[in-house]
mmCIF file of C-alpha atoms in Angstrom:
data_model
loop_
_atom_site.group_PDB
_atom_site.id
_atom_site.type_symbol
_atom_site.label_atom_id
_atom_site.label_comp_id
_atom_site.label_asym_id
_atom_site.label_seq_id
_atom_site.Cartn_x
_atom_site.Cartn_y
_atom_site.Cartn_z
ATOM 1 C CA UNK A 1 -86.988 29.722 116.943
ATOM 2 C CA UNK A 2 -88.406 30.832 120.193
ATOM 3 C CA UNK A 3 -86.288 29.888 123.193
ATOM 4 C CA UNK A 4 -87.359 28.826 125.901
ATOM 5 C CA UNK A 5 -87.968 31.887 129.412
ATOM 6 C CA UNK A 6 -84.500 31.858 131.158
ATOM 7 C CA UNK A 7 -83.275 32.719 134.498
ATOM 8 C CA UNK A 8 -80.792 35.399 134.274
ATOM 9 C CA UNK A 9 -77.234 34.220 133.445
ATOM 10 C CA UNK A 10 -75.484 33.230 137.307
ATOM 11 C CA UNK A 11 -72.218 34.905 137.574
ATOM 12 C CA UNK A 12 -70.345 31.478 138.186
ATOM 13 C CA UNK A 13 -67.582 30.356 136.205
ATOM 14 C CA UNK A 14 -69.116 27.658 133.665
ATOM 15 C CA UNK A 15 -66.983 25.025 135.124
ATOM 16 C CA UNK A 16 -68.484 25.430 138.689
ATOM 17 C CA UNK A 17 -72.388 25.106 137.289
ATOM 18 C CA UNK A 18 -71.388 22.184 135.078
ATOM 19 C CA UNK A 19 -72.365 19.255 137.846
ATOM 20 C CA UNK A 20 -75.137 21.338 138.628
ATOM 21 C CA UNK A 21 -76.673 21.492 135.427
ATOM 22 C CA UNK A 22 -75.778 17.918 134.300
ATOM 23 C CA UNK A 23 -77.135 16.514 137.266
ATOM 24 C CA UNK A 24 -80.735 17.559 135.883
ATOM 25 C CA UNK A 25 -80.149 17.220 132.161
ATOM 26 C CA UNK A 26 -79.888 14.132 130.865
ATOM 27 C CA UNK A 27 -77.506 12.290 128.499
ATOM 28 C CA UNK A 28 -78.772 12.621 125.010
ATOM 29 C CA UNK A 29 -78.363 12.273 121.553
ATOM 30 C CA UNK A 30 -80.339 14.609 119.059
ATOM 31 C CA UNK A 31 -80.521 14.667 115.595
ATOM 32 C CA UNK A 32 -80.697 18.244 114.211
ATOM 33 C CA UNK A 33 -81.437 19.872 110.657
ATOM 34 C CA UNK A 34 -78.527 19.320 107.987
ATOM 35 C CA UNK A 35 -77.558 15.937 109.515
ATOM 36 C CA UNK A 36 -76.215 17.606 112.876
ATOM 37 C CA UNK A 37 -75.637 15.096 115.408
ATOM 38 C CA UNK A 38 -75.689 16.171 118.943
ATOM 39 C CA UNK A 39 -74.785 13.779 122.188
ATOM 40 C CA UNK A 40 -74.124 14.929 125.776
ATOM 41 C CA UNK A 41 -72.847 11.566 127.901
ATOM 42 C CA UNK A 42 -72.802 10.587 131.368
ATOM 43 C CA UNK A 43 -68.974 12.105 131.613
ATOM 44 C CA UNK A 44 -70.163 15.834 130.939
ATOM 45 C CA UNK A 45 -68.976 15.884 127.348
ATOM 46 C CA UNK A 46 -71.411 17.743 124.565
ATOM 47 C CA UNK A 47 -70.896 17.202 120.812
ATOM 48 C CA UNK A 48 -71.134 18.108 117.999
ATOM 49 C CA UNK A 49 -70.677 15.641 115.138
ATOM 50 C CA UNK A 50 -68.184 14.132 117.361
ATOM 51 C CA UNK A 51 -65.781 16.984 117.839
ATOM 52 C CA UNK A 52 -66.425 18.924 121.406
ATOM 53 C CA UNK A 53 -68.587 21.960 121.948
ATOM 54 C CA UNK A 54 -68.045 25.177 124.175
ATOM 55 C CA UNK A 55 -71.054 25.133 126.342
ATOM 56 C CA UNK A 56 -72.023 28.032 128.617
ATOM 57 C CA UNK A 57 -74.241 26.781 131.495
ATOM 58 C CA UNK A 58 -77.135 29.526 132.402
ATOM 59 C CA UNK A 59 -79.001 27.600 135.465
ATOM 60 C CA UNK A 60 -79.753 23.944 136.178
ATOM 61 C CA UNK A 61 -82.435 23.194 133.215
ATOM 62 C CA UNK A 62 -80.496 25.166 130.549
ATOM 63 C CA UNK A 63 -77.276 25.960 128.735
ATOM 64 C CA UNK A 64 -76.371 26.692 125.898
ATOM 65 C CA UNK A 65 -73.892 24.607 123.340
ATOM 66 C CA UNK A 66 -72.025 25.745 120.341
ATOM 67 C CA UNK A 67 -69.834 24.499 117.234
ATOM 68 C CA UNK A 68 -69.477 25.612 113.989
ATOM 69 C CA UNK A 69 -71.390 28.852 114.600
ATOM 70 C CA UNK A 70 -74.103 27.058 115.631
ATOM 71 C CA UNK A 71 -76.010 27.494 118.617
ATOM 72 C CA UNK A 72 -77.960 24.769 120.278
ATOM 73 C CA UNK A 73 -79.892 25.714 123.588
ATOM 74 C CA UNK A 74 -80.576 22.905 125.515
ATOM 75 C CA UNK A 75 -83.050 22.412 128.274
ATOM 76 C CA UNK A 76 -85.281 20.656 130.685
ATOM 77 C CA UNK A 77 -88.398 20.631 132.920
ATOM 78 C CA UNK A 78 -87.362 20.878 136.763
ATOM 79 C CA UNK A 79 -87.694 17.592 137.022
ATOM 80 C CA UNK A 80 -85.702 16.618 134.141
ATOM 81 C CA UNK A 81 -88.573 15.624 131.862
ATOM 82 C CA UNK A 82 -89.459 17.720 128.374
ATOM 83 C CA UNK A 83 -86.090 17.624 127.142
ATOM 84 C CA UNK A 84 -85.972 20.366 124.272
ATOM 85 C CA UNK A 85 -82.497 21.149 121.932
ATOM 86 C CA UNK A 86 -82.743 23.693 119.659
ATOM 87 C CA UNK A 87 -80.944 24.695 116.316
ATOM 88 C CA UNK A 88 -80.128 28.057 115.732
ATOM 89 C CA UNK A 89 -77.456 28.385 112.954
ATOM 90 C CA UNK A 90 -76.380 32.659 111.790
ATOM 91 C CA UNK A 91 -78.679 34.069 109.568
ATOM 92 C CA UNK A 92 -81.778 31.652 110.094
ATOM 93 C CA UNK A 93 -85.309 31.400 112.531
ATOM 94 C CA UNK A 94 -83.648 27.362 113.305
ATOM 95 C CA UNK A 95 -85.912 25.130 114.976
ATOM 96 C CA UNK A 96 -85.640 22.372 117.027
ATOM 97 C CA UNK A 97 -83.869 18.888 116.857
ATOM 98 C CA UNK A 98 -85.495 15.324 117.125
ATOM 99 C CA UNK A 99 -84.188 13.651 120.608
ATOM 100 C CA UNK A 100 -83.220 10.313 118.920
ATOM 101 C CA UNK A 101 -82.292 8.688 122.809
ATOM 102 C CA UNK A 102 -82.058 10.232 126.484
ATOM 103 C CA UNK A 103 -81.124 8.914 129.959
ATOM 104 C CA UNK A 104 -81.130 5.296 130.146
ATOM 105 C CA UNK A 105 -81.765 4.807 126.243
ATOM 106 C CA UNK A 106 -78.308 6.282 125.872
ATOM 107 C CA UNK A 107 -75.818 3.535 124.534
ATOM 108 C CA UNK A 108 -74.258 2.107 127.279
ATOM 109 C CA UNK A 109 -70.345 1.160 127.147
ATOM 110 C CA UNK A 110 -68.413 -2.214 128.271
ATOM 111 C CA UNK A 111 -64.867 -0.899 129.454
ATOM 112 C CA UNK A 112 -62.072 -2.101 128.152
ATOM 113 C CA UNK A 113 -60.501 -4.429 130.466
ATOM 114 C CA UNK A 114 -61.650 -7.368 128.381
ATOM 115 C CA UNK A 115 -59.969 -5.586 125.303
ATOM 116 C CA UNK A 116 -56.767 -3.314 123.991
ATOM 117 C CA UNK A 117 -56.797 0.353 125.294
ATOM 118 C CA UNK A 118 -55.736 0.330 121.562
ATOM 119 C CA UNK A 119 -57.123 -0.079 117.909
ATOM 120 C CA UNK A 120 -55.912 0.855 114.709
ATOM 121 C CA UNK A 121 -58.434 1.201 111.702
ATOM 122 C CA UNK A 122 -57.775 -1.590 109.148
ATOM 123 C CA UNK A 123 -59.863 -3.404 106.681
ATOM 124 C CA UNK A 124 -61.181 0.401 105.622
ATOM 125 C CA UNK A 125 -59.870 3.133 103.577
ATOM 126 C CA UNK A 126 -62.097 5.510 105.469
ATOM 127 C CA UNK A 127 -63.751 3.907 108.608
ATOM 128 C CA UNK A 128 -67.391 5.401 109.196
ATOM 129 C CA UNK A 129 -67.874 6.241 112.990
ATOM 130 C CA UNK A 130 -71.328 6.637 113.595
ATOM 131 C CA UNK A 131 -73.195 8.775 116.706
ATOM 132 C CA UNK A 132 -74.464 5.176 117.954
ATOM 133 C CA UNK A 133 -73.504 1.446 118.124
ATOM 134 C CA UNK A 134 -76.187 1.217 114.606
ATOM 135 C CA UNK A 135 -75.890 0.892 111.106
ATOM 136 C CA UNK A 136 -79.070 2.945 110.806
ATOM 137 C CA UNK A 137 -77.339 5.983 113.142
ATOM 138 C CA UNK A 138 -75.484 9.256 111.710
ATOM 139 C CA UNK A 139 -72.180 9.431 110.576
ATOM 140 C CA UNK A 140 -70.112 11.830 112.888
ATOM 141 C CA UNK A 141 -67.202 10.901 110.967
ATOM 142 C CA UNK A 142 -64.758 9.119 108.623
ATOM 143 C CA UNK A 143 -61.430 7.698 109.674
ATOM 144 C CA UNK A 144 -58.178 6.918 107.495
ATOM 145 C CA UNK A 145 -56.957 3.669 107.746
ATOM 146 C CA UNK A 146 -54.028 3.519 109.773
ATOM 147 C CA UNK A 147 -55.717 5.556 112.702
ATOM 148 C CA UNK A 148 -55.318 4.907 116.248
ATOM 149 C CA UNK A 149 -57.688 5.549 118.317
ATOM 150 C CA UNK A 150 -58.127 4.473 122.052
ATOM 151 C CA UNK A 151 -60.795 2.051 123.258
ATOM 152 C CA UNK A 152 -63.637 3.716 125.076
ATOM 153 C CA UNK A 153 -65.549 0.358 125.343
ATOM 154 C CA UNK A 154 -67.303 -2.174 123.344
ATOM 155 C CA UNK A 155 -70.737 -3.961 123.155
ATOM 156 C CA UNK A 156 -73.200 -5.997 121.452
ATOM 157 C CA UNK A 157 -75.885 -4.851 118.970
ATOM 158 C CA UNK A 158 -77.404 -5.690 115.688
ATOM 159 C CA UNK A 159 -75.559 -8.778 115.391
ATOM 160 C CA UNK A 160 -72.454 -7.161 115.606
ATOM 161 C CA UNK A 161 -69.782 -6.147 118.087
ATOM 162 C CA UNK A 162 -69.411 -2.435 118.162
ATOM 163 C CA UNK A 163 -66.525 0.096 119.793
ATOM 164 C CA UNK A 164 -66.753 3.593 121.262
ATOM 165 C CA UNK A 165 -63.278 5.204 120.209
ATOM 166 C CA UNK A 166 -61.640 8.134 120.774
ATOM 167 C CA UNK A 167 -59.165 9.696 117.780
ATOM 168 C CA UNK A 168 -58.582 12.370 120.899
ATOM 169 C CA UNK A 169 -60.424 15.102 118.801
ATOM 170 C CA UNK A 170 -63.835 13.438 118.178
ATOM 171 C CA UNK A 171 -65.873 9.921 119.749
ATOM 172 C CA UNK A 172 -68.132 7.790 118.234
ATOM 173 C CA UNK A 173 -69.122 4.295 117.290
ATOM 174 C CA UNK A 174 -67.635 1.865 115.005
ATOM 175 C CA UNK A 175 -67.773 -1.992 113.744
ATOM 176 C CA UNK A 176 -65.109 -3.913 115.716
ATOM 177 C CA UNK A 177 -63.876 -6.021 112.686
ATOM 178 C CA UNK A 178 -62.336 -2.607 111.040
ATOM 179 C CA UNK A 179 -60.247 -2.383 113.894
ATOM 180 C CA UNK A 180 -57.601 -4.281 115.223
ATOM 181 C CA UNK A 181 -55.575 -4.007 118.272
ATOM 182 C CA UNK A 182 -52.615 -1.597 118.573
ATOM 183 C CA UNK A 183 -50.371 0.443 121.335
ATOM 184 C CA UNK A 184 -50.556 3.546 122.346
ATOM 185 C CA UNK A 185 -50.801 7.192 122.353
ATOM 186 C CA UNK A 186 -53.509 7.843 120.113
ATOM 187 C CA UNK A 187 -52.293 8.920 117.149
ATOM 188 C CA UNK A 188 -53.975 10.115 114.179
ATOM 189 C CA UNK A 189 -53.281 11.952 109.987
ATOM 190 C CA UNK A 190 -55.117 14.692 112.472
ATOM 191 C CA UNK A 191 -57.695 15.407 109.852
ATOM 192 C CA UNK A 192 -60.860 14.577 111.991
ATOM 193 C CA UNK A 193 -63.765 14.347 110.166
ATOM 194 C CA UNK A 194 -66.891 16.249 110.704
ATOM 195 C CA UNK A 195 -69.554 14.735 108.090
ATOM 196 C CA UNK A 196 -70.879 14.712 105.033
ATOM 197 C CA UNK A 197 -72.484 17.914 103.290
ATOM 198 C CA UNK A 198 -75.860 17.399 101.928
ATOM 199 C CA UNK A 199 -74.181 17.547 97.792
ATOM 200 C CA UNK A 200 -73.959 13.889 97.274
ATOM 201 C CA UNK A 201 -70.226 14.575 95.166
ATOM 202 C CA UNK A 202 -68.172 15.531 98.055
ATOM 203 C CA UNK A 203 -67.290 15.130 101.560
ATOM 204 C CA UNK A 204 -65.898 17.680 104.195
ATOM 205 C CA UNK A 205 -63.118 17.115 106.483
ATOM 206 C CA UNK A 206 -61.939 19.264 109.572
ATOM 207 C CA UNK A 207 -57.888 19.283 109.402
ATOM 208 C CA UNK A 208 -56.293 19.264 113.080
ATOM 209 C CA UNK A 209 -52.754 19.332 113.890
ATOM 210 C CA UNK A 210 -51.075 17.540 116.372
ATOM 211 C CA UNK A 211 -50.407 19.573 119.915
ATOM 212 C CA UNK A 212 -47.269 21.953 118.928
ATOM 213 C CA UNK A 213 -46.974 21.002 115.175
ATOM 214 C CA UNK A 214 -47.946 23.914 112.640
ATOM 215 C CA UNK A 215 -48.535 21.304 109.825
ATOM 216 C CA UNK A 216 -49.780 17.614 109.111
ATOM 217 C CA UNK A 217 -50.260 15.403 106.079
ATOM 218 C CA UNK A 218 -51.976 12.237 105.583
ATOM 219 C CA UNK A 219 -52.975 9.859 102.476
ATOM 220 C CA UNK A 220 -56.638 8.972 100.824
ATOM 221 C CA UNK A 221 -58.293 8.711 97.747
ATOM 222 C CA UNK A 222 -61.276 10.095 95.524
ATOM 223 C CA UNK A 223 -63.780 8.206 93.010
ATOM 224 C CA UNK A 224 -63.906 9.434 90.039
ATOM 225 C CA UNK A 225 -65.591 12.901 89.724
ATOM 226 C CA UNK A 226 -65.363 13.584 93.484
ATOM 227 C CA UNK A 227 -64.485 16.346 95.427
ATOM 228 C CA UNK A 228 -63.483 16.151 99.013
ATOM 229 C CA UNK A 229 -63.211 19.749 101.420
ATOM 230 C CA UNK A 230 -60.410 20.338 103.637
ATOM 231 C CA UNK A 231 -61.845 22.807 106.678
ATOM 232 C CA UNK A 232 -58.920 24.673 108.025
ATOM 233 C CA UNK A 233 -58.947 27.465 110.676
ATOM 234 C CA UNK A 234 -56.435 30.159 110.728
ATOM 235 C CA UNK A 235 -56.324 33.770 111.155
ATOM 236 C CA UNK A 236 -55.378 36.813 109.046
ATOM 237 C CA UNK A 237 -52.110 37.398 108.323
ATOM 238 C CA UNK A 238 -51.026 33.931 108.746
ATOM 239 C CA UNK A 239 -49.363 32.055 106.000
ATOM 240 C CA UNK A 240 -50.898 28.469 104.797
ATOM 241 C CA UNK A 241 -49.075 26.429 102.921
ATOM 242 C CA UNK A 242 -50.870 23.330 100.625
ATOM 243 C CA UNK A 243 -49.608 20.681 98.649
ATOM 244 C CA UNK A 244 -51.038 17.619 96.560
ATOM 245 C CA UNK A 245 -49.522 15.008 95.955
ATOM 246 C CA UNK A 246 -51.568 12.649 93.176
ATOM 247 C CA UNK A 247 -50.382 9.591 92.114
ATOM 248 C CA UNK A 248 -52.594 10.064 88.862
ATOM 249 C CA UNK A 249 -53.708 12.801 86.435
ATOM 250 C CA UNK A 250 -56.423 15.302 86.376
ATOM 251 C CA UNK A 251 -56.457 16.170 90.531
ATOM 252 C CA UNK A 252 -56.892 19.491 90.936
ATOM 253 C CA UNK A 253 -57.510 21.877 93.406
ATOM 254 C CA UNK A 254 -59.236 25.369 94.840
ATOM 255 C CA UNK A 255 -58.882 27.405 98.348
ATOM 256 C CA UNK A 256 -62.195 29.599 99.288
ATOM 257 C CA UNK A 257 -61.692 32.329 102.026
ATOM 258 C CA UNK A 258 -64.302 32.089 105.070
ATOM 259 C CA UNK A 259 -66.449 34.037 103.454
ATOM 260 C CA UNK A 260 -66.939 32.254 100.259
ATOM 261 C CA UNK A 261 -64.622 34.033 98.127
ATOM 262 C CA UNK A 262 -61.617 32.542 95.861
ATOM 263 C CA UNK A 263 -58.458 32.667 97.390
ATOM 264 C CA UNK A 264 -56.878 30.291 94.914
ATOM 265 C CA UNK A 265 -58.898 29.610 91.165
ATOM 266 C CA UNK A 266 -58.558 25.958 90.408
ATOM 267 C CA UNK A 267 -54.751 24.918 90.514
ATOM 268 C CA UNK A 268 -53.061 21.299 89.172
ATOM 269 C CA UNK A 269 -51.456 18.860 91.602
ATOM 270 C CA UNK A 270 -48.428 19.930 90.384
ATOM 271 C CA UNK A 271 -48.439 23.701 91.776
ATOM 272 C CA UNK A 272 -48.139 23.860 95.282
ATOM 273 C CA UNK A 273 -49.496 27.179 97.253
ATOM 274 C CA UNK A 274 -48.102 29.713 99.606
ATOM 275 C CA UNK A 275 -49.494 32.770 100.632
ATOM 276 C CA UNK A 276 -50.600 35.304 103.305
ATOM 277 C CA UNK A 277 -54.171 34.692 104.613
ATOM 278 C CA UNK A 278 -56.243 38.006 104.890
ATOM 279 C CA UNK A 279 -59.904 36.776 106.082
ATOM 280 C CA UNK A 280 -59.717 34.828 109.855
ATOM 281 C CA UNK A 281 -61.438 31.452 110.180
ATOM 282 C CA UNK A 282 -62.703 28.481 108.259
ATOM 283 C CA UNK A 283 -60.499 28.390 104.874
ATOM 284 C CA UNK A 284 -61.487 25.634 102.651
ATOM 285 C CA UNK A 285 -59.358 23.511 100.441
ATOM 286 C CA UNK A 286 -61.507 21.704 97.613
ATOM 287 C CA UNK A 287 -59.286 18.574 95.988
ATOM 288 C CA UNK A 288 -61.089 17.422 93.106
ATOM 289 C CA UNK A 289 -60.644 14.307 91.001
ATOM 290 C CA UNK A 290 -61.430 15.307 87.453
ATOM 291 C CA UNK A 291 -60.064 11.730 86.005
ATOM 292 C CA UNK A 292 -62.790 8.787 85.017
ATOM 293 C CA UNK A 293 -61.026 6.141 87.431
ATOM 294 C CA UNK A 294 -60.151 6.421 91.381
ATOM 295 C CA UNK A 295 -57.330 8.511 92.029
ATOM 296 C CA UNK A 296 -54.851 8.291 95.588
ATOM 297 C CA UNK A 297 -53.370 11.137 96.841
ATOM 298 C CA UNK A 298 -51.570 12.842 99.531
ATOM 299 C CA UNK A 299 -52.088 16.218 101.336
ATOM 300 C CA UNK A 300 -49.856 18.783 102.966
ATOM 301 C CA UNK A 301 -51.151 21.317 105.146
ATOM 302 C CA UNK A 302 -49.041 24.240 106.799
ATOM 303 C CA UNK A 303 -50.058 26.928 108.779
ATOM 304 C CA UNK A 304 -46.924 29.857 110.252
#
């Protein structure tokens, strides 16, 4: 894609220009190729899926966001009008993304104080948190039960009472009667999800661990002929360890490298793995369910 002219980079620190540019950009949400969903709200926060971007500000109509590899330049008129966001993943021309809301279309939020800081997902195994307070908006991710997450707000739409929450890692929307109220600190399996791949027989999960751990674990469960990815970033040289934990035959699993390769050829439940990484960043762990009925499991990640 073609970008649009910029003024050469300011030498500011990024954290000076961010009023700056915020102040003329407004709050959006954009849907991009591959079922991308990017938001930038009120509070200075960009997105991606849910899960914060690094964003290097350039001038007052334009910066620059990025996730996953992905770049998306953002910018505006002087004025603030002709809001563009652009899609520019490695290896590709990209394009552009549609603007789905801006400025005072933006969702707005009813604080708290007539609710818990507090909920805790129930009523769902996995708790779809959407980009907006809509059953017609993106998923930005799935949530165990069991989940707390804090309370951002809640409003009124569709019918329905919605609730912006907060698992710490990633925000989004989701259908007040899956949650109920809980204490705090947000606490979470840490495996924030980060969408759904365009193959309609798996899922794909970004694994976080808690601040100072070097491993986590949670529960869930597969239909029948499923496959759900584990994303997990760690360097070369480390040493990952895996386990899973089925409560049913015929789960197996497989680790790729970052670059596609086969660290690990497909390995029963019963065979945990340890070993010495030798690629840096996104290792995937693929647990399939080969059985013909729903399987439960749980998963141990390590990383030293």
């Amino acid at each position: 894609m073609t970008r649009p002219a910029l003024i050469p980079p300011l030498a500011l620190a990024a954290a000076a220009l961010a009023t700056a540019a915020h102040a003329e950009i407004p709050p959006f949400t954009a849907q991009c190729p591959t079922g991308i969903t990017v938001t930038w709200d009120p509070a200075g926060n960009v997105r991606v899926n849910g899960s914060p971007a690094s964003v290097r500000m350039y001038n007052q109509q334009y910066f620059e966001a990025t996730a996953g590899g992905i770049t998306f330049p953002i910018s505006t008129d002087q004025d603030g009008s002709g809001l563009l966001v652009g899609f520019n993943p490695p290896g590709s021309a990209g394009g552009y993304c549609t603007i789905l809301s801006q400025g005072s279309d933006q969702p707005d939020t009813t604080a708290g104080a007539d609710g818990p800081d507090h909920f805790q997902v129930s009523g769902a195994s996995r708790l779809n948190v959407r980009s907006a307070p809509s059953t017609s908006a993106a998923i930005v991710g799935k949530l165990p039960a069991g989940t707390v997450v804090e309370n951002l707000g809640c409003r009124q739409t569709e019918g329905r009472d919605w609730c912006h929450i907060s698992d710490g890692d990633a925000s989004g929307w989701a259908a007040s009667e899956f949650l109920s109220e809980a204490s705090g600190p947000v606490r979470a399996p840490r495996a924030t999800p980060v969408g759904q791949d365009n193959a309609a027989n798996h899922t794909v999960q970004q694994v976080r661990f808690p601040r100072g751990s070097t491993g986590t674990e949670f529960t869930d469960s597969l239909d029948p002929q499923v496959s759900h990815r584990y994303v997990l970033g760690a360097r070369n040289g480390q040493f990952l360890y895996f386990r899973l934990a089925a409560n049913g035959p015929g789960m197996t699993y497989v680790i790729y490298n970052p670059d596609g390769s086969v660290l690990l050829d497909e390995m029963s439940s019963d065979r945990e793995y340890r070993g010495q990484l030798w690629q840096s960043g996104d290792h995937i762990v693929e647990v399939h369910n080969t059985a013909n009925g729903r399987q439960s499991f749980n998963v141990i990640f390590g990383i030293n």
